[in-house]
Short mmCIF file of C-alpha atoms (C1' of nucleotides) in Angstrom, two decimals:
data_model
loop_
_atom_site.label_atom_id
_atom_site.label_comp_id
_atom_site.label_asym_id
_atom_site.label_seq_id
_atom_site.Cartn_x
_atom_site.Cartn_y
_atom_site.Cartn_z
CA UNK A 24 1.40 12.63 26.06
CA UNK A 25 2.19 9.89 28.43
CA UNK A 26 5.71 8.61 27.86
CA UNK A 27 6.21 5.19 26.32
CA UNK A 28 9.00 4.65 28.85
CA UNK A 29 11.11 2.73 26.40
CA UNK A 30 14.81 3.27 25.94
CA UNK A 31 14.43 3.46 22.19
CA UNK A 32 15.15 6.37 19.89
CA UNK A 33 11.85 6.07 18.06
CA UNK A 34 9.83 5.90 21.25
CA UNK A 35 11.73 8.86 22.71
CA UNK A 36 11.10 10.88 19.59
CA UNK A 37 7.42 10.10 19.77
CA UNK A 38 7.40 11.10 23.42
CA UNK A 39 8.39 14.57 22.20
CA UNK A 40 6.38 15.05 19.01
CA UNK A 41 3.97 12.11 18.89
CA UNK A 42 1.00 14.02 20.22
CA UNK A 43 -1.82 14.80 17.89
CA UNK A 44 -1.23 18.11 16.06
CA UNK A 45 2.37 18.51 17.24
CA UNK A 46 4.01 17.68 13.92
CA UNK A 47 1.58 19.90 12.05
CA UNK A 48 2.71 22.81 14.19
CA UNK A 49 6.27 21.92 13.27
CA UNK A 50 5.24 21.76 9.62
CA UNK A 51 3.92 25.31 9.76
CA UNK A 52 7.06 26.60 11.41
CA UNK A 53 9.28 24.80 8.90
CA UNK A 54 7.41 26.20 5.92
CA UNK A 55 6.63 29.67 7.16
CA UNK A 56 9.33 30.39 9.71
CA UNK A 57 8.54 32.50 12.76
CA UNK A 58 4.80 32.52 13.30
CA UNK A 59 2.33 34.16 15.61
CA UNK A 60 -0.35 32.23 17.42
CA UNK A 61 -3.01 33.17 14.91
CA UNK A 62 -0.75 32.37 11.97
CA UNK A 63 -0.47 28.88 13.35
CA UNK A 64 -4.18 28.60 14.00
CA UNK A 65 -4.94 29.67 10.44
CA UNK A 66 -2.32 27.34 9.00
CA UNK A 67 -3.67 24.33 10.87
CA UNK A 68 -7.40 24.28 10.18
CA UNK A 69 -9.27 22.02 12.57
CA UNK A 70 -7.09 22.49 15.61
CA UNK A 71 -8.92 23.64 18.73
CA UNK A 72 -7.46 26.75 20.24
CA UNK A 73 -6.90 25.19 23.62
CA UNK A 74 -4.98 22.32 22.03
CA UNK A 75 -2.81 24.74 20.09
CA UNK A 76 -1.95 26.49 23.33
CA UNK A 77 -1.29 23.16 25.04
CA UNK A 78 0.96 21.88 22.28
CA UNK A 79 2.94 25.10 22.09
CA UNK A 80 3.62 24.79 25.81
CA UNK A 81 4.63 21.14 25.44
CA UNK A 82 6.88 21.77 22.46
CA UNK A 83 8.55 24.66 24.23
CA UNK A 84 9.12 22.54 27.33
CA UNK A 85 10.58 19.82 25.14
CA UNK A 86 13.01 22.26 23.55
CA UNK A 87 11.56 21.97 20.06
CA UNK A 88 10.37 25.57 19.80
CA UNK A 89 11.02 28.84 21.59
CA UNK A 90 8.68 31.69 22.22
CA UNK A 91 10.24 34.97 21.16
CA UNK A 92 8.78 37.80 23.17
CA UNK A 93 8.07 40.91 21.19
CA UNK A 94 10.38 43.91 21.26
CA UNK A 95 9.10 46.78 23.45
CA UNK A 96 7.00 48.67 20.88
CA UNK A 97 3.87 46.62 21.56
CA UNK A 98 4.35 43.91 18.98
CA UNK A 99 3.28 40.31 19.45
CA UNK A 100 5.22 37.20 20.38
CA UNK A 101 6.23 34.66 17.76
CA UNK A 102 7.14 31.00 17.90
CA UNK A 103 10.32 29.68 16.35
CA UNK A 104 11.88 26.27 15.95
CA UNK A 105 15.06 25.71 17.96
CA UNK A 106 18.04 24.34 16.01
CA UNK A 107 17.11 20.91 17.31
CA UNK A 108 13.52 21.43 16.25
CA UNK A 109 14.72 22.33 12.75
CA UNK A 110 16.11 18.82 12.64
CA UNK A 111 12.57 17.58 12.28
CA UNK A 112 12.70 18.73 8.65
CA UNK A 113 14.18 15.38 7.67
CA UNK A 114 11.45 13.57 9.56
CA UNK A 115 8.68 15.50 7.84
CA UNK A 116 10.37 15.04 4.48
CA UNK A 117 10.58 11.30 5.00
CA UNK A 118 6.98 11.14 6.13
CA UNK A 119 5.85 13.35 3.28
CA UNK A 120 7.70 11.26 0.73
CA UNK A 121 6.18 8.09 2.14
CA UNK A 122 2.67 9.52 2.10
CA UNK A 123 3.07 11.09 -1.35
CA UNK A 124 0.94 8.46 -3.13
CA UNK A 125 -1.98 9.42 -0.91
CA UNK A 126 -2.09 12.81 -2.61
CA UNK A 127 -2.95 11.39 -6.03
CA UNK A 128 -6.58 11.92 -5.35
CA UNK A 129 -8.05 14.72 -3.32
CA UNK A 130 -11.03 14.03 -1.11
CA UNK A 131 -13.76 16.68 -1.39
CA UNK A 132 -13.67 17.19 2.35
CA UNK A 133 -9.95 17.91 2.38
CA UNK A 134 -8.89 21.44 3.09
CA UNK A 135 -6.00 22.69 0.99
CA UNK A 136 -3.57 25.46 1.71
CA UNK A 137 -1.15 25.91 -1.14
CA UNK A 138 1.89 26.40 1.02
CA UNK A 139 1.60 22.81 2.24
CA UNK A 140 2.66 21.72 -1.23
CA UNK A 141 6.11 23.07 -0.51
CA UNK A 142 7.02 19.96 1.45
CA UNK A 143 6.41 17.33 -1.23
CA UNK A 144 7.46 19.70 -4.01
CA UNK A 145 10.82 20.65 -2.58
CA UNK A 146 11.61 16.99 -2.15
CA UNK A 147 11.68 16.59 -5.90
CA UNK A 148 12.63 20.02 -7.20
CA UNK A 149 16.24 20.81 -7.94
CA UNK A 150 18.11 23.30 -10.07
CA UNK A 151 19.65 21.57 -13.06
CA UNK A 152 21.30 24.74 -14.37
CA UNK A 153 22.75 26.62 -11.40
CA UNK A 154 25.07 28.76 -13.59
CA UNK A 155 22.24 30.03 -15.76
CA UNK A 156 20.42 33.20 -14.71
CA UNK A 157 17.65 32.51 -12.23
CA UNK A 158 14.14 31.88 -13.51
CA UNK A 159 10.83 31.85 -11.73
CA UNK A 160 8.01 29.37 -12.06
CA UNK A 161 4.68 30.47 -10.72
CA UNK A 162 2.38 27.76 -9.44
CA UNK A 163 -1.33 28.42 -9.19
CA UNK A 164 -3.46 25.92 -7.35
CA UNK A 165 -5.36 25.96 -4.11
CA UNK A 166 -5.93 29.08 -2.10
CA UNK A 167 -2.92 31.22 -2.95
CA UNK A 168 -0.24 31.40 -5.62
CA UNK A 169 3.24 30.06 -4.95
CA UNK A 170 6.44 30.36 -6.93
CA UNK A 171 9.56 28.29 -7.38
CA UNK A 172 12.98 29.89 -7.50
CA UNK A 173 16.50 28.42 -7.66
CA UNK A 174 18.42 28.68 -4.41
CA UNK A 175 22.07 27.58 -4.45
CA UNK A 176 21.80 24.36 -6.35
CA UNK A 177 18.33 23.52 -5.12
CA UNK A 178 14.91 25.02 -5.47
CA UNK A 179 12.60 26.62 -2.98
CA UNK A 180 8.89 27.12 -3.16
CA UNK A 181 7.79 30.44 -1.75
CA UNK A 182 4.44 31.95 -0.95
CA UNK A 183 2.83 34.55 -3.16
CA UNK A 184 2.78 35.33 -6.86
CA UNK A 185 5.99 35.94 -8.77
CA UNK A 186 6.73 39.45 -9.96
CA UNK A 187 7.51 38.52 -13.54
CA UNK A 188 7.29 34.75 -13.87
CA UNK A 189 9.06 32.98 -16.73
CA UNK A 190 6.37 30.30 -16.70
CA UNK A 191 3.08 29.59 -14.98
CA UNK A 192 1.69 26.22 -14.02
CA UNK A 193 -2.00 25.94 -13.22
CA UNK A 194 -4.31 23.05 -12.40
CA UNK A 195 -5.93 20.96 -9.73
CA UNK A 196 -3.59 20.17 -6.85
CA UNK A 197 -3.02 16.49 -7.74
CA UNK A 198 -2.16 17.47 -11.31
CA UNK A 199 0.15 20.29 -10.33
CA UNK A 200 1.86 18.05 -7.82
CA UNK A 201 2.20 15.29 -10.41
CA UNK A 202 3.92 17.69 -12.79
CA UNK A 203 6.24 19.15 -10.15
CA UNK A 204 7.33 15.74 -8.92
CA UNK A 205 7.97 14.56 -12.46
CA UNK A 206 5.41 11.81 -12.33
CA UNK A 207 3.05 13.38 -14.89
CA UNK A 208 4.38 14.46 -18.29
CA UNK A 209 3.02 17.82 -19.39
CA UNK A 210 0.91 16.22 -22.09
CA UNK A 211 -0.81 13.93 -19.65
CA UNK A 212 -1.28 16.79 -17.22
CA UNK A 213 -2.97 18.87 -19.93
CA UNK A 214 -5.43 16.09 -20.54
CA UNK A 215 -6.18 16.20 -16.83
CA UNK A 216 -7.00 19.87 -16.94
CA UNK A 217 -3.58 21.24 -16.21
CA UNK A 218 -2.25 24.33 -17.95
CA UNK A 219 1.28 25.52 -18.63
CA UNK A 220 2.29 28.82 -20.11
CA UNK A 221 5.84 29.89 -20.88
CA UNK A 222 9.16 28.27 -21.73
CA UNK A 223 9.03 24.49 -21.14
CA UNK A 224 12.71 24.71 -20.25
CA UNK A 225 11.78 26.45 -17.02
CA UNK A 226 9.83 23.43 -15.86
CA UNK A 227 12.56 21.03 -17.02
CA UNK A 228 15.14 23.04 -15.11
CA UNK A 229 13.42 22.27 -11.84
CA UNK A 230 11.76 18.89 -12.25
CA UNK A 231 13.45 15.48 -12.09
CA UNK A 232 14.30 13.36 -15.13
CA UNK A 233 12.47 14.59 -18.23
CA UNK B 19 -7.69 8.18 14.40
CA UNK B 20 -9.84 10.94 13.15
CA UNK B 21 -8.47 12.31 9.91
CA UNK B 22 -6.94 15.76 9.83
CA UNK B 23 -8.75 16.32 6.54
CA UNK B 24 -5.92 18.31 5.08
CA UNK B 25 -4.58 17.86 1.58
CA UNK B 26 -1.02 17.72 2.83
CA UNK B 27 1.46 14.86 2.64
CA UNK B 28 2.45 15.13 6.28
CA UNK B 29 -1.14 15.21 7.50
CA UNK B 30 -2.05 12.27 5.27
CA UNK B 31 0.88 10.30 6.58
CA UNK B 32 -0.17 11.00 10.14
CA UNK B 33 -3.70 9.92 9.27
CA UNK B 34 -2.21 6.51 8.55
CA UNK B 35 0.43 6.05 11.25
CA UNK B 36 -0.09 8.92 13.67
CA UNK B 37 -2.06 6.94 16.21
CA UNK B 38 -0.44 6.14 19.49
CA UNK B 39 1.55 2.86 19.27
CA UNK B 40 1.26 2.54 15.49
CA UNK B 41 4.85 3.45 14.70
CA UNK B 42 6.13 1.20 17.46
CA UNK B 43 4.38 -1.72 15.81
CA UNK B 44 6.10 -0.75 12.58
CA UNK B 45 9.40 -0.55 14.46
CA UNK B 46 9.02 -4.12 15.64
CA UNK B 47 8.18 -5.39 12.17
CA UNK B 48 11.11 -3.50 10.65
CA UNK B 49 13.60 -4.89 13.14
CA UNK B 50 12.27 -8.41 13.55
CA UNK B 51 10.43 -9.10 10.31
CA UNK B 52 7.33 -11.27 10.33
CA UNK B 53 5.92 -11.39 13.83
CA UNK B 54 3.10 -13.08 15.64
CA UNK B 55 0.67 -11.26 17.85
CA UNK B 56 2.50 -12.23 21.00
CA UNK B 57 5.89 -11.34 19.53
CA UNK B 58 4.56 -7.85 18.99
CA UNK B 59 3.04 -7.66 22.44
CA UNK B 60 6.33 -8.70 24.01
CA UNK B 61 8.31 -6.29 21.84
CA UNK B 62 6.10 -3.34 22.78
CA UNK B 63 5.89 -3.34 26.55
CA UNK B 64 3.09 -1.17 27.86
CA UNK B 65 0.65 -1.62 25.03
CA UNK B 66 -2.80 -2.83 26.04
CA UNK B 67 -3.81 -5.98 24.23
CA UNK B 68 -7.02 -4.48 22.85
CA UNK B 69 -5.10 -1.53 21.45
CA UNK B 70 -2.65 -3.85 19.75
CA UNK B 71 -5.53 -5.64 18.09
CA UNK B 72 -7.11 -2.31 17.10
CA UNK B 73 -3.90 -0.95 15.60
CA UNK B 74 -3.19 -4.12 13.67
CA UNK B 75 -6.63 -3.84 12.11
CA UNK B 76 -6.12 -0.17 11.30
CA UNK B 77 -2.69 -0.72 9.81
CA UNK B 78 -3.97 -3.60 7.73
CA UNK B 79 -6.88 -1.51 6.46
CA UNK B 80 -4.45 1.28 5.61
CA UNK B 81 -2.29 -1.10 3.58
CA UNK B 82 0.75 -0.79 5.83
CA UNK B 83 0.79 -4.41 6.98
CA UNK B 84 -0.73 -7.70 5.88
CA UNK B 85 -1.84 -10.62 7.93
CA UNK B 86 -0.36 -13.86 6.62
CA UNK B 87 -2.60 -16.73 7.56
CA UNK B 88 -0.77 -19.80 8.72
CA UNK B 89 -0.18 -22.78 6.46
CA UNK B 90 -2.56 -25.71 7.16
CA UNK B 91 -0.57 -27.56 9.83
CA UNK B 92 -2.06 -25.55 12.66
CA UNK B 93 0.55 -22.78 12.87
CA UNK B 94 -0.24 -19.25 13.81
CA UNK B 95 -0.76 -16.14 11.70
CA UNK B 96 1.99 -13.56 11.34
CA UNK B 97 1.99 -9.90 10.48
CA UNK B 98 4.22 -8.49 7.78
CA UNK B 99 4.91 -5.03 6.41
CA UNK B 100 3.70 -4.43 2.88
CA UNK B 101 6.26 -2.98 0.45
CA UNK B 102 4.71 0.42 1.09
CA UNK B 103 4.89 -0.16 4.82
CA UNK B 104 8.60 -0.98 4.48
CA UNK B 105 8.96 2.56 3.21
CA UNK B 106 8.47 3.73 6.77
CA UNK B 107 12.03 2.63 7.47
CA UNK B 108 13.27 6.02 6.31
CA UNK B 109 10.76 7.76 8.55
CA UNK B 110 11.81 5.80 11.62
CA UNK B 111 15.47 6.35 10.79
CA UNK B 112 14.93 10.07 10.51
CA UNK B 113 12.98 10.15 13.75
CA UNK B 114 15.54 7.95 15.49
CA UNK B 115 18.40 10.12 14.32
CA UNK B 116 16.61 13.23 15.51
CA UNK B 117 15.86 11.74 18.91
CA UNK B 118 19.33 10.23 19.31
CA UNK B 119 20.51 12.84 21.84
CA UNK B 120 17.68 11.79 24.14
CA UNK B 121 19.38 8.43 24.60
CA UNK B 122 22.47 9.88 26.26
CA UNK B 123 20.96 9.26 29.62
CA UNK B 124 18.70 6.40 30.54
CA UNK B 125 15.85 7.00 32.91
CA UNK B 126 15.53 4.31 35.58
CA UNK B 127 11.93 3.73 34.60
CA UNK B 128 12.79 3.08 30.96
CA UNK B 129 12.40 -0.44 29.71
CA UNK B 130 15.15 -1.59 27.36
CA UNK B 131 15.08 -4.33 24.79
CA UNK B 132 18.43 -4.68 23.13
CA UNK B 133 17.07 -5.13 19.64
CA UNK B 134 15.73 -1.57 19.69
CA UNK B 135 19.34 -0.41 19.52
CA UNK B 136 19.48 -1.70 15.97
CA UNK B 137 17.74 1.41 14.66
CA UNK B 138 20.13 4.06 15.95
CA UNK B 139 23.14 1.76 15.57
CA UNK B 140 22.57 0.86 11.93
CA UNK B 141 22.26 4.53 11.11
CA UNK B 142 25.92 4.99 11.94
CA UNK B 143 27.47 1.59 11.29
CA UNK B 144 29.07 0.88 7.93
CA UNK B 145 31.64 -1.55 6.59
CA UNK B 146 34.88 0.26 5.83
CA UNK B 147 36.61 -2.85 4.49
CA UNK B 148 34.10 -4.74 2.35
CA UNK B 149 36.82 -6.79 0.59
CA UNK B 150 38.28 -8.09 3.82
CA UNK B 151 36.91 -11.31 5.29
CA UNK B 152 33.82 -10.71 7.41
CA UNK B 153 34.21 -10.14 11.11
CA UNK B 154 31.69 -10.19 13.90
CA UNK B 155 31.30 -7.77 16.77
CA UNK B 156 29.21 -8.95 19.68
CA UNK B 157 27.37 -6.30 21.65
CA UNK B 158 26.26 -7.06 25.18
CA UNK B 159 23.91 -4.64 26.84
CA UNK B 160 20.32 -4.77 27.94
CA UNK B 161 18.30 -7.94 27.93
CA UNK B 162 19.88 -9.99 25.19
CA UNK B 163 23.13 -10.07 23.22
CA UNK B 164 23.27 -8.68 19.71
CA UNK B 165 25.96 -8.88 17.06
CA UNK B 166 27.09 -6.72 14.18
CA UNK B 167 28.05 -8.26 10.84
CA UNK B 168 29.02 -6.72 7.50
CA UNK B 169 26.33 -6.98 4.84
CA UNK B 170 27.21 -5.82 1.34
CA UNK B 171 28.92 -2.56 2.11
CA UNK B 172 26.89 -1.83 5.19
CA UNK B 173 26.45 -3.38 8.58
CA UNK B 174 23.52 -5.07 10.19
CA UNK B 175 22.81 -5.64 13.84
CA UNK B 176 21.25 -9.01 14.52
CA UNK B 177 19.71 -10.60 17.56
CA UNK B 178 21.53 -13.20 19.61
CA UNK B 179 25.13 -13.91 20.53
CA UNK B 180 27.76 -14.41 17.84
CA UNK B 181 29.17 -17.90 17.37
CA UNK B 182 32.81 -16.89 17.47
CA UNK B 183 32.98 -13.10 17.83
CA UNK B 184 36.15 -11.27 16.81
CA UNK B 185 35.43 -8.66 19.44
CA UNK B 186 32.97 -8.06 22.25
CA UNK B 187 31.62 -4.71 23.43
CA UNK B 188 29.98 -4.54 26.83
CA UNK B 189 28.57 -1.71 28.92
CA UNK B 190 25.57 0.32 29.90
CA UNK B 191 23.31 1.11 26.94
CA UNK B 192 24.21 4.81 26.66
CA UNK B 193 27.89 3.91 26.67
CA UNK B 194 27.56 1.10 24.14
CA UNK B 195 25.48 3.35 21.91
CA UNK B 196 28.01 6.15 22.24
CA UNK B 197 30.78 3.83 21.11
CA UNK B 198 28.81 2.39 18.20
CA UNK B 199 27.79 5.79 16.90
CA UNK B 200 31.36 7.03 17.13
CA UNK B 201 30.56 9.72 19.65
CA UNK B 202 32.52 8.16 22.50
CA UNK B 203 36.17 7.14 22.00
CA UNK B 204 36.98 3.79 23.55
CA UNK B 205 39.08 5.40 26.26
CA UNK B 206 36.25 7.61 27.37
CA UNK B 207 33.85 4.70 27.21
CA UNK B 208 36.11 2.63 29.46
CA UNK B 209 36.06 5.37 32.03
CA UNK B 210 32.28 5.19 31.89
CA UNK B 211 32.25 1.50 32.67
CA UNK B 212 32.40 0.19 29.14
CA UNK B 213 34.48 -2.85 28.22
CA UNK B 214 35.96 -3.94 24.91
CA UNK B 215 37.73 -7.22 24.25
CA UNK B 216 39.34 -8.19 20.97
CA UNK B 217 40.93 -6.49 17.97
CA UNK B 218 40.24 -2.72 18.03
CA UNK B 219 40.26 -2.88 14.24
CA UNK B 220 36.95 -4.70 14.34
CA UNK B 221 35.30 -1.73 16.00
CA UNK B 222 37.01 0.73 13.67
CA UNK B 223 35.81 -1.25 10.67
CA UNK B 224 32.21 -0.57 11.59
CA UNK B 225 32.14 2.78 13.34
CA UNK B 226 32.35 6.22 11.73
CA UNK B 227 35.46 8.42 11.67
CA UNK B 228 38.00 7.22 14.25
"C1'" DC C 11 -1.71 -20.84 25.34
"C1'" DA C 12 -2.44 -17.45 21.34
"C1'" DG C 13 -5.51 -14.01 19.95
"C1'" DC C 14 -8.48 -11.35 20.68
"C1'" DA C 15 -13.31 -8.81 22.80
"C1'" DT C 16 -15.63 -6.48 26.69
"C1'" DC C 17 -16.04 -3.57 30.42
"C1'" DC C 18 -14.88 0.48 33.15
"C1'" DG C 19 -12.40 4.48 35.17
"C1'" DC C 20 -9.57 7.95 33.57
"C1'" DT C 21 -7.41 11.20 30.28
"C1'" DT C 22 -7.41 13.62 26.01
"C1'" DT C 23 -9.72 15.81 22.41
"C1'" DG C 24 -13.05 18.89 20.01
"C1'" DA C 25 -16.22 22.58 19.87
"C1'" DT C 26 -17.65 26.66 21.56
"C1'" DA C 27 -17.87 30.47 24.70
"C1'" DC C 28 -15.52 33.82 27.02
"C1'" DT C 29 -11.60 37.24 28.61
"C1'" DG C 30 -7.43 40.53 29.17
"C1'" DC D 3 -4.70 39.10 19.12
"C1'" DA D 4 -3.76 35.53 22.12
"C1'" DG D 5 -5.13 32.92 24.62
"C1'" DT D 6 -8.34 30.50 29.08
"C1'" DA D 7 -12.65 27.99 30.60
"C1'" DT D 8 -16.00 24.64 30.15
"C1'" DC D 9 -18.00 20.32 29.03
"C1'" DA D 10 -19.52 16.43 26.10
"C1'" DA D 11 -17.51 12.83 23.35
"C1'" DA D 12 -13.88 9.98 22.05
"C1'" DG D 13 -9.77 7.44 23.08
"C1'" DC D 14 -6.62 5.12 26.24
"C1'" DG D 15 -5.01 1.89 29.97
"C1'" DG D 16 -5.69 -1.91 32.78
"C1'" DA D 17 -8.14 -5.93 34.10
"C1'" DT D 18 -10.64 -9.67 32.99
"C1'" DG D 19 -13.31 -12.99 30.13
"C1'" DC D 20 -14.04 -15.68 26.14
"C1'" DT D 21 -12.80 -18.92 22.25
"C1'" DG D 22 -10.08 -21.95 19.21
#
DNA sequence: CAGCATCCGCTTTGATACTG
DNA sequence: CAGTATCAAAGCGGATGCTG
């Protein structure tokens, strides 16, 4: 991207990550950690392979990511956020929180990968009972199951099904997201096709307010 | 901008404000409030006039800004952030904070408008003595003077010179910014060409830590 | 003059094909 | 698997022209 050439923090930040696709690459690395080229391509549907290669070069040159070459036994290289690149978490959280209302309806042409929900969900999820034994909430929507677990005072949303979930939340993505963010009471969510099985306390432990 | 077509808060946010120049328009409206077309053009050096018109249309269609038509006595229309658009303040703050280190050196080709400093500065400035009578710190760097005043517990950076400043900070932009963010002690700043006149308590009242 | 719209050369993107 | 190569289409940047 051509620099804005403005001595301004916002403009300088955009010089680094304002290119199309760049922040979505950062999103994938924030959610999934170290990723191979094909992991990134799969996690960012729509990106052209040449642009992915271009952006990875740009982001590495900017110091946002590093390319970790594989250890000798013919493995494959992975990409990782630098500590500075990790600092973009707050930017993506702010942007995700701002754009949250746009997720209330889902366009038919929108692709959904369940792990993307981790960004808006973790913004709202907490652990209201950190001294209690840990519980697991499985979330089923989109292309793969996810599960929420308490992690030192907060909550994290991880990929995959839970081994022995204490509760399971199912439904269309906007409904599931509404429940997780505390915007939709369970009763309303049920009327919208949502489904909850297990101890309601599990949900209350993680979600805001009521 | 072509939509990413991903059911993801970050992607949806970028669909709205990910176009080149869009967030710089928001920056201007956040710092300066209601602005006319030419105010925006002057505050965003480098933007082509047709692109400014395009982006204003897009942002209005997205619900980020509104166009306020002038009152009858032939005035001129102004652009204003909607309440939702104001929510981008947190995004720009996060991005500005992340990109802060990039402002430690100023490239000779960078344009500087002093009011842009308000974003990184206000991130760090507070009012440590809200019950004391208000004081004013004038900041002279770049193309126009600015001044810092306490505003209910926090601090705001406003355009223009102060009427009767209690202290005046002068220097090259990276030095002034270093002092305001608390990164550079005054002694170090002086060695870098910075200049401070007035009660040192005024600076301490606003800046973090020491 | 403020507030655009049009035109044109250039760069970036998107889609697909191909390669080590 | 991890990219590079190619090329049409879209977007950008800069200049200029038009309209109240």
